[in-house]
GROMACS .gro file of C-alpha atoms in nm:
model
  366
    1MET     CA    1   2.143  -0.669   2.142
    2LYS     CA    2   2.482  -0.491   2.035
    3LYS     CA    3   2.473  -0.173   1.910
    4ASN     CA    4   2.592  -0.118   1.517
    5VAL     CA    5   2.818   0.187   1.574
    6ASN     CA    6   3.043   0.417   1.772
    7GLU     CA    7   2.909   0.758   1.893
    8ASN     CA    8   3.132   0.974   1.610
    9ASN     CA    9   2.960   0.791   1.353
   10GLN     CA   10   2.756   1.060   1.157
   11LEU     CA   11   2.521   0.824   1.004
   12THR     CA   12   2.410   0.765   1.384
   13ILE     CA   13   2.043   0.814   1.481
   14ILE     CA   14   2.004   1.080   1.728
   15SER     CA   15   1.631   1.150   1.730
   16ILE     CA   16   1.293   1.012   1.674
   17LYS     CA   17   0.992   1.220   1.659
   18THR     CA   18   0.633   1.138   1.613
   19LYS     CA   19   0.354   1.382   1.535
   20ILE     CA   20  -0.032   1.293   1.484
   21THR     CA   21  -0.211   1.538   1.235
   22SER     CA   22  -0.559   1.512   1.089
   23VAL     CA   23  -0.650   1.681   0.744
   24PRO     CA   24  -0.966   1.712   0.566
   25PHE     CA   25  -1.031   1.480   0.260
   26GLN     CA   26  -1.065   1.684  -0.053
   27ASP     CA   27  -1.307   1.418  -0.183
   28PRO     CA   28  -1.398   1.154   0.134
   29PRO     CA   29  -1.406   0.822   0.020
   30LYS     CA   30  -1.771   0.669   0.056
   31THR     CA   31  -1.672   0.304   0.110
   32GLY     CA   32  -2.023   0.174   0.232
   33PHE     CA   33  -1.882   0.046   0.530
   34LEU     CA   34  -1.646   0.294   0.659
   35THR     CA   35  -1.674   0.674   0.721
   36LEU     CA   36  -1.392   0.878   0.647
   37GLU     CA   37  -1.399   1.271   0.680
   38LYS     CA   38  -1.048   1.316   0.756
   39ILE     CA   39  -0.683   1.179   0.670
   40ASP     CA   40  -0.576   1.082   1.036
   41LEU     CA   41  -0.173   1.066   0.997
   42LEU     CA   42   0.089   0.966   1.228
   43ILE     CA   43   0.423   1.151   1.107
   44VAL     CA   44   0.748   0.974   1.221
   45GLN     CA   45   1.086   1.181   1.187
   46ILE     CA   46   1.407   1.052   1.222
   47GLU     CA   47   1.729   1.246   1.272
   48THR     CA   48   2.104   1.122   1.236
   49LYS     CA   49   2.412   1.305   1.387
   50GLU     CA   50   2.483   1.442   1.050
   51GLY     CA   51   2.155   1.650   1.041
   52VAL     CA   52   1.993   1.421   0.784
   53ILE     CA   53   1.637   1.411   0.859
   54GLY     CA   54   1.424   1.145   0.701
   55THR     CA   55   1.035   1.100   0.758
   56GLY     CA   56   0.762   0.802   0.724
   57HIS     CA   57   0.411   0.789   0.809
   58LEU     CA   58   0.078   0.569   0.871
   59HIS     CA   59  -0.243   0.617   0.768
   60PRO     CA   60  -0.412   0.314   0.939
   61LEU     CA   61  -0.778   0.420   0.827
   62ALA     CA   62  -0.971   0.315   1.118
   63GLY     CA   63  -0.789   0.486   1.419
   64GLY     CA   64  -0.536   0.383   1.676
   65LEU     CA   65  -0.283   0.641   1.616
   66LYS     CA   66  -0.235   0.732   1.984
   67THR     CA   67  -0.169   0.347   2.014
   68LEU     CA   68   0.085   0.352   1.737
   69GLU     CA   69   0.289   0.651   1.876
   70MET     CA   70   0.283   0.497   2.208
   71CYS     CA   71   0.423   0.154   2.032
   72ILE     CA   72   0.696   0.345   1.870
   73ASN     CA   73   0.797   0.548   2.146
   74GLU     CA   74   0.763   0.302   2.443
   75MET     CA   75   0.872  -0.031   2.257
   76LEU     CA   76   1.074   0.083   1.904
   77LYS     CA   77   1.234   0.397   1.962
   78PRO     CA   78   1.501   0.258   2.256
   79LEU     CA   79   1.600  -0.010   2.006
   80ILE     CA   80   1.695   0.235   1.741
   81ILE     CA   81   1.841   0.555   1.895
   82GLY     CA   82   2.234   0.508   1.889
   83GLU     CA   83   2.226   0.273   1.580
   84THR     CA   84   2.306   0.351   1.233
   85ILE     CA   85   2.094   0.362   0.916
   86GLU     CA   86   2.381   0.166   0.741
   87ASP     CA   87   2.194  -0.148   0.747
   88ILE     CA   88   1.843  -0.097   0.798
   89PRO     CA   89   1.762  -0.478   0.698
   90TYR     CA   90   1.925  -0.515   1.040
   91LEU     CA   91   1.686  -0.288   1.231
   92TRP     CA   92   1.396  -0.396   1.057
   93SER     CA   93   1.511  -0.748   1.228
   94LYS     CA   94   1.572  -0.631   1.553
   95MET     CA   95   1.247  -0.457   1.614
   96TRP     CA   96   1.051  -0.782   1.480
   97LYS     CA   97   1.245  -0.993   1.743
   98ALA     CA   98   1.209  -0.729   2.008
   99THR     CA   99   0.833  -0.753   1.964
  100PHE     CA  100   0.796  -1.118   1.929
  101ILE     CA  101   0.600  -1.146   2.238
  102GLN     CA  102   0.332  -0.846   2.167
  103GLY     CA  103   0.249  -1.002   1.834
  104ARG     CA  104   0.363  -1.007   1.448
  105MET     CA  105   0.071  -0.833   1.307
  106GLY     CA  106  -0.100  -0.538   1.393
  107ILE     CA  107   0.015  -0.220   1.563
  108THR     CA  108   0.358  -0.353   1.591
  109VAL     CA  109   0.436  -0.388   1.243
  110MET     CA  110   0.264  -0.096   1.145
  111ALA     CA  111   0.471   0.119   1.383
  112MET     CA  112   0.769  -0.067   1.258
  113SER     CA  113   0.683   0.048   0.919
  114ALA     CA  114   0.655   0.390   0.958
  115ILE     CA  115   1.006   0.378   1.101
  116ASP     CA  116   1.117   0.187   0.846
  117ILE     CA  117   1.004   0.422   0.562
  118ALA     CA  118   1.162   0.700   0.760
  119LEU     CA  119   1.494   0.496   0.770
  120TRP     CA  120   1.513   0.467   0.420
  121ASP     CA  121   1.428   0.806   0.342
  122CYS     CA  122   1.726   0.892   0.554
  123ILE     CA  123   1.949   0.677   0.355
  124GLY     CA  124   1.848   0.838   0.036
  125ARG     CA  125   1.870   1.199   0.148
  126THR     CA  126   2.217   1.129   0.273
  127LYS     CA  127   2.334   0.954  -0.039
  128ASN     CA  128   2.164   1.195  -0.238
  129LEU     CA  129   1.974   0.925  -0.419
  130PRO     CA  130   1.606   0.874  -0.497
  131LEU     CA  131   1.537   0.506  -0.345
  132TRP     CA  132   1.472   0.366  -0.692
  133LYS     CA  133   1.845   0.430  -0.795
  134ILE     CA  134   1.961   0.297  -0.465
  135TRP     CA  135   1.765  -0.055  -0.526
  136ASN     CA  136   1.886  -0.032  -0.920
  137GLY     CA  137   1.599   0.070  -1.024
  138GLN     CA  138   1.450   0.215  -1.361
  139ASP     CA  139   1.362   0.572  -1.442
  140ARG     CA  140   1.034   0.516  -1.650
  141GLU     CA  141   0.662   0.551  -1.643
  142LEU     CA  142   0.455   0.314  -1.448
  143PRO     CA  143   0.109   0.192  -1.507
  144VAL     CA  144  -0.143   0.340  -1.236
  145TYR     CA  145  -0.535   0.223  -1.242
  146GLY     CA  146  -0.802   0.474  -1.119
  147SER     CA  147  -0.922   0.355  -0.797
  148GLY     CA  148  -1.213   0.496  -0.568
  149CYS     CA  149  -1.523   0.406  -0.781
  150TYR     CA  150  -1.668   0.367  -0.475
  151ARG     CA  151  -1.978   0.152  -0.352
  152GLY     CA  152  -2.105   0.427  -0.140
  153LEU     CA  153  -2.150   0.646  -0.472
  154GLY     CA  154  -2.410   0.405  -0.603
  155HIS     CA  155  -2.475   0.263  -0.934
  156ASP     CA  156  -2.468   0.596  -1.153
  157GLY     CA  157  -2.182   0.768  -0.910
  158MET     CA  158  -1.909   0.466  -0.948
  159ILE     CA  159  -1.973   0.489  -1.328
  160GLU     CA  160  -1.939   0.851  -1.341
  161LYS     CA  161  -1.631   0.844  -1.131
  162ALA     CA  162  -1.517   0.578  -1.374
  163GLN     CA  163  -1.577   0.795  -1.662
  164ARG     CA  164  -1.364   1.070  -1.503
  165TYR     CA  165  -1.068   0.866  -1.482
  166VAL     CA  166  -1.092   0.730  -1.849
  167ARG     CA  167  -1.127   1.094  -1.992
  168ASN     CA  168  -0.782   1.177  -1.785
  169GLY     CA  169  -0.609   0.893  -1.967
  170PHE     CA  170  -0.663   0.563  -1.725
  171LYS     CA  171  -0.650   0.247  -1.885
  172SER     CA  172  -0.777   0.054  -1.613
  173ILE     CA  173  -1.047   0.132  -1.310
  174LYS     CA  174  -1.133  -0.027  -0.971
  175MET     CA  175  -1.497  -0.047  -0.842
  176GLN     CA  176  -1.665  -0.180  -0.545
  177VAL     CA  177  -1.927  -0.422  -0.481
  178ALA     CA  178  -2.078  -0.604  -0.212
  179HIS     CA  179  -2.159  -0.451   0.154
  180CYS     CA  180  -2.429  -0.211   0.026
  181PHE     CA  181  -2.549  -0.434  -0.293
  182THR     CA  182  -2.701  -0.740  -0.330
  183ASN     CA  183  -2.545  -1.019  -0.517
  184ASP     CA  184  -2.784  -0.956  -0.830
  185GLU     CA  185  -2.704  -0.546  -0.800
  186ASP     CA  186  -2.365  -0.620  -0.789
  187ILE     CA  187  -2.375  -0.823  -1.147
  188SER     CA  188  -2.620  -0.552  -1.270
  189ASN     CA  189  -2.346  -0.294  -1.178
  190VAL     CA  190  -2.037  -0.478  -1.320
  191ARG     CA  191  -2.251  -0.512  -1.668
  192ASP     CA  192  -2.352  -0.137  -1.704
  193MET     CA  193  -1.972  -0.046  -1.601
  194ARG     CA  194  -1.856  -0.289  -1.881
  195LYS     CA  195  -2.104  -0.136  -2.144
  196THR     CA  196  -2.011   0.232  -2.051
  197LEU     CA  197  -1.675   0.175  -2.042
  198GLY     CA  198  -1.652  -0.049  -2.365
  199ASP     CA  199  -1.394  -0.312  -2.398
  200ASP     CA  200  -1.081  -0.151  -2.418
  201ILE     CA  201  -1.110  -0.049  -2.035
  202GLY     CA  202  -0.964  -0.273  -1.775
  203ILE     CA  203  -1.235  -0.319  -1.485
  204MET     CA  204  -1.086  -0.426  -1.140
  205ILE     CA  205  -1.332  -0.559  -0.898
  206ASP     CA  206  -1.275  -0.500  -0.498
  207VAL     CA  207  -1.504  -0.687  -0.275
  208ASN     CA  208  -1.351  -0.591   0.024
  209GLN     CA  209  -1.389  -0.917   0.201
  210GLY     CA  210  -1.761  -0.869   0.152
  211TRP     CA  211  -1.842  -1.246   0.037
  212THR     CA  212  -1.819  -1.560   0.150
  213VAL     CA  213  -1.688  -1.856  -0.063
  214GLU     CA  214  -1.986  -1.946  -0.182
  215GLU     CA  215  -2.133  -1.646  -0.294
  216THR     CA  216  -1.796  -1.546  -0.464
  217ILE     CA  217  -1.792  -1.875  -0.673
  218LYS     CA  218  -2.154  -1.801  -0.762
  219VAL     CA  219  -2.123  -1.445  -0.860
  220SER     CA  220  -1.785  -1.498  -1.040
  221LYS     CA  221  -1.970  -1.741  -1.297
  222GLN     CA  222  -2.220  -1.448  -1.354
  223ILE     CA  223  -1.938  -1.170  -1.435
  224GLU     CA  224  -1.705  -1.377  -1.596
  225LYS     CA  225  -1.840  -1.282  -1.946
  226TYR     CA  226  -1.741  -0.898  -1.887
  227VAL     CA  227  -1.372  -1.016  -1.846
  228PRO     CA  228  -1.270  -0.812  -1.510
  229GLU     CA  229  -0.919  -0.769  -1.496
  230TRP     CA  230  -0.898  -0.917  -1.144
  231LEU     CA  231  -1.141  -0.979  -0.840
  232GLU     CA  232  -1.008  -0.817  -0.557
  233GLU     CA  233  -1.028  -0.962  -0.173
  234PRO     CA  234  -1.345  -1.141  -0.199
  235VAL     CA  235  -1.314  -1.315   0.134
  236MET     CA  236  -1.144  -1.255   0.462
  237ALA     CA  237  -0.781  -1.216   0.410
  238ASP     CA  238  -0.668  -1.507   0.614
  239ASP     CA  239  -0.909  -1.765   0.465
  240PHE     CA  240  -0.603  -1.919   0.238
  241GLU     CA  241  -0.814  -2.259   0.174
  242GLY     CA  242  -1.130  -2.058   0.044
  243TYR     CA  243  -0.933  -1.847  -0.196
  244TYR     CA  244  -0.756  -2.169  -0.317
  245LYS     CA  245  -1.131  -2.287  -0.372
  246ILE     CA  246  -1.219  -1.974  -0.575
  247CYS     CA  247  -0.933  -1.948  -0.770
  248ASN     CA  248  -1.012  -2.328  -0.874
  249SER     CA  249  -1.371  -2.220  -1.007
  250THR     CA  250  -1.352  -1.926  -1.205
  251SER     CA  251  -1.135  -1.783  -1.471
  252ILE     CA  252  -1.135  -1.435  -1.329
  253PRO     CA  253  -0.790  -1.348  -1.155
  254ILE     CA  254  -0.798  -1.336  -0.793
  255VAL     CA  255  -0.587  -1.088  -0.637
  256THR     CA  256  -0.552  -1.000  -0.216
  257GLY     CA  257  -0.283  -0.918   0.015
  258GLU     CA  258  -0.363  -0.552   0.139
  259ASN     CA  259  -0.472  -0.682   0.499
  260ASN     CA  260  -0.191  -0.930   0.547
  261PHE     CA  261   0.140  -0.859   0.744
  262THR     CA  262   0.465  -0.912   0.595
  263HIS     CA  263   0.583  -1.226   0.364
  264HIS     CA  264   0.495  -1.467   0.657
  265ASP     CA  265   0.146  -1.401   0.618
  266LEU     CA  266   0.165  -1.378   0.235
  267LEU     CA  267   0.353  -1.712   0.206
  268PRO     CA  268   0.069  -1.937   0.214
  269PHE     CA  269  -0.071  -1.743  -0.108
  270MET     CA  270   0.250  -1.797  -0.255
  271LYS     CA  271   0.295  -2.189  -0.184
  272GLY     CA  272  -0.053  -2.237  -0.293
  273LYS     CA  273   0.038  -2.143  -0.646
  274LYS     CA  274  -0.294  -2.025  -0.699
  275ILE     CA  275  -0.293  -1.645  -0.672
  276ASN     CA  276  -0.115  -1.448  -0.970
  277ILE     CA  277  -0.056  -1.099  -0.846
  278LEU     CA  278   0.002  -1.007  -0.470
  279GLN     CA  279  -0.134  -0.657  -0.320
  280PRO     CA  280   0.110  -0.586  -0.011
  281ASP     CA  281   0.078  -0.276   0.184
  282ILE     CA  282   0.359  -0.075   0.265
  283MET     CA  283   0.215   0.032   0.604
  284ARG     CA  284   0.251  -0.359   0.687
  285GLY     CA  285   0.603  -0.416   0.671
  286GLY     CA  286   0.751  -0.111   0.531
  287TYR     CA  287   0.996  -0.079   0.236
  288THR     CA  288   1.258  -0.328   0.407
  289ASN     CA  289   0.966  -0.626   0.396
  290LEU     CA  290   0.763  -0.509   0.076
  291ILE     CA  291   1.133  -0.552  -0.104
  292HIS     CA  292   1.190  -0.924   0.041
  293THR     CA  293   0.808  -0.991  -0.021
  294ALA     CA  294   0.863  -0.884  -0.408
  295ASN     CA  295   1.172  -1.100  -0.440
  296LEU     CA  296   1.012  -1.408  -0.289
  297ALA     CA  297   0.703  -1.365  -0.482
  298ASN     CA  298   0.915  -1.338  -0.822
  299GLN     CA  299   1.050  -1.694  -0.704
  300TYR     CA  300   0.699  -1.825  -0.717
  301GLY     CA  301   0.604  -1.648  -1.070
  302ILE     CA  302   0.386  -1.383  -0.883
  303LYS     CA  303   0.375  -0.990  -0.948
  304ILE     CA  304   0.306  -0.741  -0.726
  305ALA     CA  305   0.045  -0.450  -0.732
  306PRO     CA  306   0.108  -0.251  -0.378
  307HIS     CA  307  -0.177  -0.139  -0.193
  308MET     CA  308  -0.220   0.236  -0.229
  309PHE     CA  309   0.036   0.490  -0.149
  310PRO     CA  310   0.187   0.505  -0.464
  311GLU     CA  311   0.392   0.815  -0.398
  312LEU     CA  312   0.592   0.543  -0.188
  313SER     CA  313   0.543   0.218  -0.326
  314ILE     CA  314   0.666   0.376  -0.685
  315HIS     CA  315   1.013   0.329  -0.576
  316ILE     CA  316   0.937  -0.041  -0.516
  317VAL     CA  317   0.795  -0.090  -0.837
  318ALA     CA  318   1.033   0.091  -1.034
  319SER     CA  319   1.317  -0.138  -0.891
  320ILE     CA  320   1.151  -0.512  -0.894
  321LYS     CA  321   1.146  -0.769  -1.138
  322ASN     CA  322   0.800  -0.850  -1.092
  323PRO     CA  323   0.564  -0.508  -1.094
  324SER     CA  324   0.194  -0.511  -1.186
  325TRP     CA  325   0.020  -0.201  -1.137
  326LEU     CA  326   0.034   0.098  -0.923
  327GLU     CA  327  -0.293   0.217  -0.734
  328TYR     CA  328  -0.411   0.572  -0.725
  329MET     CA  329  -0.697   0.739  -0.571
  330GLY     CA  330  -0.550   1.101  -0.521
  331TRP     CA  331  -0.615   1.105  -0.158
  332TYR     CA  332  -0.299   1.249  -0.054
  333ASP     CA  333  -0.196   1.464  -0.348
  334HIS     CA  334  -0.280   1.788  -0.135
  335LEU     CA  335  -0.083   1.710   0.131
  336TRP     CA  336   0.270   1.726  -0.057
  337GLN     CA  337   0.508   2.007  -0.158
  338GLN     CA  338   0.563   1.811  -0.474
  339PRO     CA  339   0.322   1.567  -0.561
  340LEU     CA  340   0.388   1.285  -0.832
  341LYS     CA  341   0.269   1.434  -1.197
  342LEU     CA  342  -0.001   1.176  -1.324
  343GLU     CA  343   0.004   1.189  -1.684
  344ASN     CA  344  -0.208   0.962  -1.904
  345GLY     CA  345  -0.262   0.689  -1.667
  346MET     CA  346   0.113   0.652  -1.581
  347LEU     CA  347   0.324   0.796  -1.293
  348LYS     CA  348   0.714   0.809  -1.296
  349PRO     CA  349   0.953   0.810  -0.998
  350THR     CA  350   1.082   1.130  -0.862
  351SER     CA  351   1.432   1.206  -0.844
  352ARG     CA  352   1.415   1.381  -0.516
  353PRO     CA  353   1.628   1.217  -0.255
  354GLY     CA  354   1.487   0.933  -0.044
  355HIS     CA  355   1.112   0.882  -0.119
  356GLY     CA  356   1.123   1.228  -0.220
  357MET     CA  357   0.762   1.331  -0.036
  358ASP     CA  358   0.785   1.609   0.181
  359PHE     CA  359   0.451   1.739   0.397
  360LYS     CA  360   0.372   2.094   0.338
  361PRO     CA  361   0.463   2.279   0.627
  362GLU     CA  362   0.089   2.360   0.716
  363ILE     CA  363   0.053   1.972   0.752
  364CYS     CA  364   0.346   1.876   0.932
  365THR     CA  365   0.606   2.097   1.116
  366PHE     CA  366   0.825   1.964   1.397
   0.00000   0.00000   0.00000
């Protein structure tokens, strides 16, 4: 495939570096099925001939960093070196087409995503503009829900964490069900959460694919009276027909999307016209595909509430026509030189160029 540029173009990509690092969680998540003591990161640094440097990173939660690093260095880096950052969607498409044989989900797409995030950071820093400005977004406060009321904390721990969020100004929280609880325990936990928080606080409920379709329909009927904000990922991410059945059986909004890769994998949810909010993950398509997914979803009347990584996704949410919520857990605040400032359950996008997030030197130095 022909290169985009000549060697004298100052926007030419001359270097792609990777680094694996591991940092302890300040408050280790207790998901009930994953043991996470450290934040394992793969960080990607891209440099142009002009000397501008952009970074992207991956936190895949369940290992595979060396495999991802090898994918970048062996398969993707040769495709990108010598190109320019002038047309990032072209570079995304080039990587996508070149990895057809290896698959259009999983490792290859996550590796692409890290590069894509770094490329957009690079163009923002080149133009000295934050990404939301490049995408004609608005400088405004955006609503954030308090996630991380983990099932592994138990009944009392989940409620205590939710109360902490509410004291800090959050208007909605997300609790977890399934995996370590019976259906009856889940129903009781939701009931007690609503009783404790009152009617003015939104309660999202995350199942993490822990139920069957039949269980979901049964439990949903029992918790509808507690008016959840939504019920998240009740069954396996690719059980599209199961999601349609669930949506037809309950008044609770059903949301999903965090474990689906790119708009291709999310399109059945859009075409099914049952899901009103999708939760694409920036690590499963990068900025380029998240923008495309949001625009496509808007055509179907679907809103976007990106999964995790609010410090990156906030640029998208500030720019699209169909934003919903940002998710906040505070996992990464201690990693950044200048973390985003959270006030009363709201986040405002940074005015710093690119995505505006720089790791502390002790976290990552190339």
